[in-house]
């Protein structure tokens, strides 16, 4: 089951205002929200950024396949773009990307608070930065869940989809983090997801 685009009812707001808003699709009441990096417009891209869709077709296929492999319930999930699409020039500048992200954080917070997820999967540098509201080094943060006082749920940082698709060498790391994500879900979205080994010590006299 792939995540399907949820059509929104017609809005009375001007088109320009709608385009400036990060978009969301998926479950109306998600337990899990995947926060993704914004799409970047670069020459030669197969799929141009779409202001009305938070993720490319290739990315959603990639994420869907991994969720199926790890038995992650897509019916309880949604995808939220950290901020609207950026240009290649903005993406190549940390300052411009950060300024763009901050400009849209209030709306991002409103969407999360409205959906009230039990788990936020913060994917990529910008996705994680938007969730924690500070510059995030995703390669250092990934794989370690934390509790967010702001959103009242667990946050699990992971590598960004674009990064993993473009650099297959990091896919084993992504796959391992998906395994950890499944453990967090199976333990009721708790930080106590580590499997504890119970050892039975007994006296043995015939060795």
Coordinates of N, CA and C in Angstrom, one line a residue, residues 99-202:
X99 N 17.3 30.5 6.0 CA 16.3 31.6 6.0 C 15.0 31.2 5.4
X100 N 15.1 30.4 4.4 CA 13.8 29.9 3.7 C 13.1 29.0 4.7
X101 N 13.8 28.1 5.4 CA 13.2 27.2 6.3 C 12.5 27.9 7.5
X102 N 13.2 28.9 8.0 CA 12.7 29.7 9.2 C 11.4 30.4 8.8
X103 N 11.4 30.9 7.6 CA 10.3 31.7 7.1 C 9.0 30.9 7.2
X104 N 9.1 29.6 7.1 CA 7.9 28.7 7.0 C 7.7 27.9 8.2
X105 N 8.5 28.1 9.3 CA 8.4 27.2 10.5 C 7.1 27.3 11.2
X106 N 6.5 28.5 11.3 CA 5.2 28.7 12.0 C 4.1 27.8 11.4
X107 N 4.1 27.8 10.1 CA 3.1 26.9 9.5 C 3.4 25.4 9.7
X108 N 4.7 25.1 9.6 CA 5.1 23.7 9.9 C 4.7 23.3 11.3
X109 N 4.9 24.1 12.3 CA 4.5 23.8 13.6 C 3.0 23.6 13.7
X110 N 2.2 24.4 13.1 CA 0.8 24.3 13.1 C 0.3 23.0 12.5
X111 N 0.9 22.6 11.4 CA 0.5 21.3 10.8 C 0.8 20.2 11.7
X112 N 2.0 20.1 12.4 CA 2.3 19.1 13.3 C 1.4 19.1 14.5
X113 N 1.1 20.2 15.0 CA 0.2 20.3 16.2 C -1.2 19.9 15.9
X114 N -1.6 20.1 14.7 CA -2.9 19.8 14.2 C -3.0 18.2 14.0
X115 N -2.0 17.6 13.5 CA -2.0 16.2 13.2 C -1.7 15.3 14.5
X116 N -1.0 15.9 15.4 CA -0.7 15.3 16.7 C -0.1 13.8 16.5
X117 N 1.0 13.7 15.8 CA 1.6 12.3 15.7 C 2.2 11.8 16.9
X118 N 2.4 10.5 17.0 CA 3.1 9.9 18.1 C 4.6 9.8 17.8
X119 N 5.0 9.9 16.6 CA 6.4 9.8 16.2 C 6.6 10.7 14.9
X120 N 7.7 11.5 15.0 CA 8.1 12.3 13.9 C 9.4 11.7 13.4
X121 N 9.5 11.3 12.1 CA 10.7 10.9 11.5 C 11.3 12.0 10.7
X122 N 12.4 12.6 11.3 CA 13.0 13.8 10.7 C 14.1 13.4 9.7
X123 N 13.8 13.5 8.4 CA 14.6 13.0 7.4 C 15.4 14.1 6.7
X124 N 16.8 14.0 6.7 CA 17.6 15.0 6.0 C 18.0 16.2 6.9
X125 N 18.9 16.9 6.4 CA 19.4 18.1 7.1 C 18.3 19.1 7.4
X126 N 17.6 19.5 6.4 CA 16.6 20.5 6.5 C 15.4 20.0 7.2
X127 N 15.0 18.8 7.0 CA 13.9 18.2 7.7 C 14.1 18.1 9.2
X128 N 15.3 17.7 9.6 CA 15.7 17.6 11.0 C 15.8 19.0 11.6
X129 N 16.4 19.9 10.9 CA 16.6 21.3 11.4 C 15.2 21.9 11.6
X130 N 14.2 21.7 10.8 CA 12.9 22.2 11.0 C 12.2 21.7 12.2
X131 N 12.4 20.4 12.4 CA 11.8 19.7 13.6 C 12.4 20.2 14.9
X132 N 13.7 20.3 15.0 CA 14.4 20.6 16.2 C 14.6 22.2 16.4
X133 N 14.3 22.9 15.3 CA 14.4 24.4 15.3 C 15.8 24.9 15.5
X134 N 16.7 24.2 14.9 CA 18.1 24.7 15.0 C 18.9 23.9 13.9
X135 N 20.1 24.4 13.6 CA 20.9 23.8 12.6 C 21.2 22.3 13.0
X136 N 20.9 21.4 12.2 CA 21.1 20.0 12.5 C 22.1 19.3 11.6
X137 N 23.0 18.5 12.2 CA 24.0 17.7 11.4 C 23.4 16.3 11.4
X138 N 22.8 16.0 10.3 CA 22.0 14.8 10.3 C 22.9 13.5 10.4
X139 N 24.1 13.6 9.9 CA 25.0 12.4 10.0 C 25.4 12.1 11.4
X140 N 25.3 13.1 12.3 CA 25.6 12.9 13.7 C 24.4 12.6 14.5
X141 N 23.2 13.1 14.1 CA 22.0 12.9 14.8 C 21.3 11.6 14.4
X142 N 21.5 11.1 13.2 CA 20.7 10.0 12.7 C 20.8 8.7 13.6
X143 N 19.7 8.0 13.7 CA 19.7 6.8 14.4 C 19.5 6.8 15.9
X144 N 19.4 8.0 16.4 CA 19.2 8.2 17.8 C 17.9 9.0 18.1
X145 N 16.9 8.3 18.7 CA 15.6 9.0 18.9 C 15.7 9.9 20.2
X146 N 14.9 11.0 20.1 CA 14.9 11.9 21.2 C 13.4 12.3 21.5
X147 N 13.1 12.8 22.6 CA 11.7 13.2 22.9 C 11.6 14.7 22.7
X148 N 10.6 15.2 22.0 CA 10.4 16.6 21.7 C 9.4 17.1 22.6
X149 N 9.8 18.1 23.5 CA 8.9 18.7 24.4 C 7.9 19.6 23.6
X150 N 8.4 20.2 22.5 CA 7.6 21.1 21.7 C 6.4 20.3 21.1
X151 N 6.6 19.1 20.6 CA 5.6 18.4 19.9 C 5.0 17.3 20.7
X152 N 5.6 17.0 21.8 CA 5.0 16.0 22.7 C 5.1 14.6 22.2
X153 N 6.2 14.3 21.5 CA 6.3 12.9 20.9 C 7.8 12.6 20.6
X154 N 8.0 11.4 20.2 CA 9.4 11.0 19.9 C 9.8 11.5 18.5
X155 N 11.0 11.9 18.4 CA 11.6 12.3 17.1 C 12.7 11.4 16.7
X156 N 12.7 10.8 15.5 CA 13.7 9.9 15.1 C 14.4 10.5 13.8
X157 N 15.6 11.0 13.9 CA 16.3 11.5 12.7 C 16.9 10.4 11.8
X158 N 16.8 10.6 10.5 CA 17.3 9.7 9.5 C 17.9 10.5 8.4
X159 N 18.7 9.8 7.6 CA 19.3 10.4 6.4 C 18.1 10.8 5.4
X160 N 18.4 11.8 4.6 CA 17.4 12.3 3.7 C 17.2 11.3 2.5
X161 N 16.0 11.3 1.9 CA 15.7 10.4 0.8 C 16.6 10.7 -0.4
X162 N 16.7 12.0 -0.7 CA 17.5 12.3 -1.9 C 18.9 11.9 -1.8
X163 N 19.5 12.1 -0.6 CA 20.8 11.7 -0.3 C 21.1 10.2 -0.5
X164 N 20.1 9.4 0.1 CA 20.3 8.0 0.0 C 20.1 7.5 -1.4
X165 N 19.2 8.0 -2.2 CA 18.9 7.6 -3.5 C 20.1 7.9 -4.4
X166 N 20.8 9.1 -4.2 CA 21.9 9.5 -5.0 C 23.2 8.8 -4.6
X167 N 23.3 8.4 -3.3 CA 24.5 7.8 -2.9 C 24.2 6.4 -2.3
X168 N 24.1 5.4 -3.1 CA 23.7 4.0 -2.7 C 24.6 3.4 -1.6
X169 N 25.8 3.9 -1.5 CA 26.7 3.4 -0.4 C 26.2 3.6 1.0
X170 N 25.3 4.6 1.2 CA 24.8 4.9 2.5 C 23.5 4.1 2.8
X171 N 23.0 3.4 1.8 CA 21.7 2.7 1.9 C 21.7 1.7 3.1
X172 N 22.8 0.9 3.3 CA 22.8 0.0 4.5 C 22.6 0.8 5.8
X173 N 23.1 2.0 5.9 CA 22.8 2.8 7.1 C 21.3 3.2 7.2
X174 N 20.8 3.6 6.1 CA 19.3 3.9 6.0 C 18.5 2.7 6.4
X175 N 18.9 1.5 5.9 CA 18.1 0.3 6.1 C 18.2 -0.1 7.6
X176 N 19.4 0.1 8.2 CA 19.5 -0.2 9.7 C 18.6 0.8 10.5
X177 N 18.6 2.0 10.1 CA 17.7 3.0 10.8 C 16.2 2.7 10.6
X178 N 15.9 2.1 9.5 CA 14.5 1.7 9.3 C 14.1 0.5 10.3
X179 N 15.1 -0.3 10.5 CA 14.9 -1.4 11.5 C 14.7 -0.9 12.9
X180 N 15.5 0.2 13.2 CA 15.3 0.8 14.5 C 14.0 1.5 14.6
X181 N 13.6 2.1 13.5 CA 12.3 2.8 13.5 C 11.1 1.8 13.8
X182 N 11.2 0.6 13.2 CA 10.2 -0.4 13.4 C 10.2 -0.8 14.9
X183 N 11.4 -0.9 15.5 CA 11.4 -1.3 17.0 C 10.7 -0.2 17.8
X184 N 10.9 1.1 17.5 CA 10.3 2.2 18.2 C 8.8 2.1 18.1
X185 N 8.3 1.8 16.9 CA 6.9 1.6 16.6 C 6.3 0.4 17.4
X186 N 7.0 -0.7 17.4 CA 6.5 -1.9 18.0 C 6.5 -1.8 19.6
X187 N 7.3 -0.9 20.1 CA 7.2 -0.7 21.6 C 6.3 0.5 22.0
X188 N 5.4 0.9 21.1 CA 4.4 1.9 21.4 C 5.0 3.3 21.4
X189 N 5.9 3.5 20.4 CA 6.5 4.8 20.2 C 7.3 5.3 21.5
X190 N 8.0 4.4 22.0 CA 8.8 4.7 23.2 C 10.3 4.8 23.0
X191 N 11.0 5.5 23.8 CA 12.4 5.6 23.7 C 13.0 4.3 24.2
X192 N 12.3 3.5 25.0 CA 12.8 2.2 25.5 C 12.6 1.1 24.5
X193 N 13.2 1.3 23.3 CA 12.9 0.4 22.3 C 14.0 -0.7 22.2
X194 N 15.1 -0.6 22.9 CA 16.1 -1.6 22.9 C 15.6 -2.9 23.4
X195 N 16.0 -4.0 22.7 CA 15.6 -5.3 23.1 C 16.5 -5.7 24.3
X196 N 15.9 -6.1 25.4 CA 16.7 -6.5 26.5 C 16.8 -8.0 26.5
X197 N 18.0 -8.5 26.7 CA 18.3 -9.9 26.7 C 18.1 -10.5 28.1
X198 N 17.2 -11.4 28.3 CA 17.0 -12.0 29.6 C 17.9 -13.3 29.7
X199 N 18.8 -13.3 30.7 CA 19.7 -14.4 30.8 C 19.2 -15.3 32.0
X200 N 19.2 -16.6 31.8 CA 18.8 -17.5 32.9 C 20.1 -18.2 33.4
X201 N 20.5 -17.8 34.6 CA 21.7 -18.4 35.2 C 21.3 -19.5 36.1
X202 N 21.9 -20.7 35.8 CA 21.6 -21.9 36.7 C 22.9 -22.6 36.9

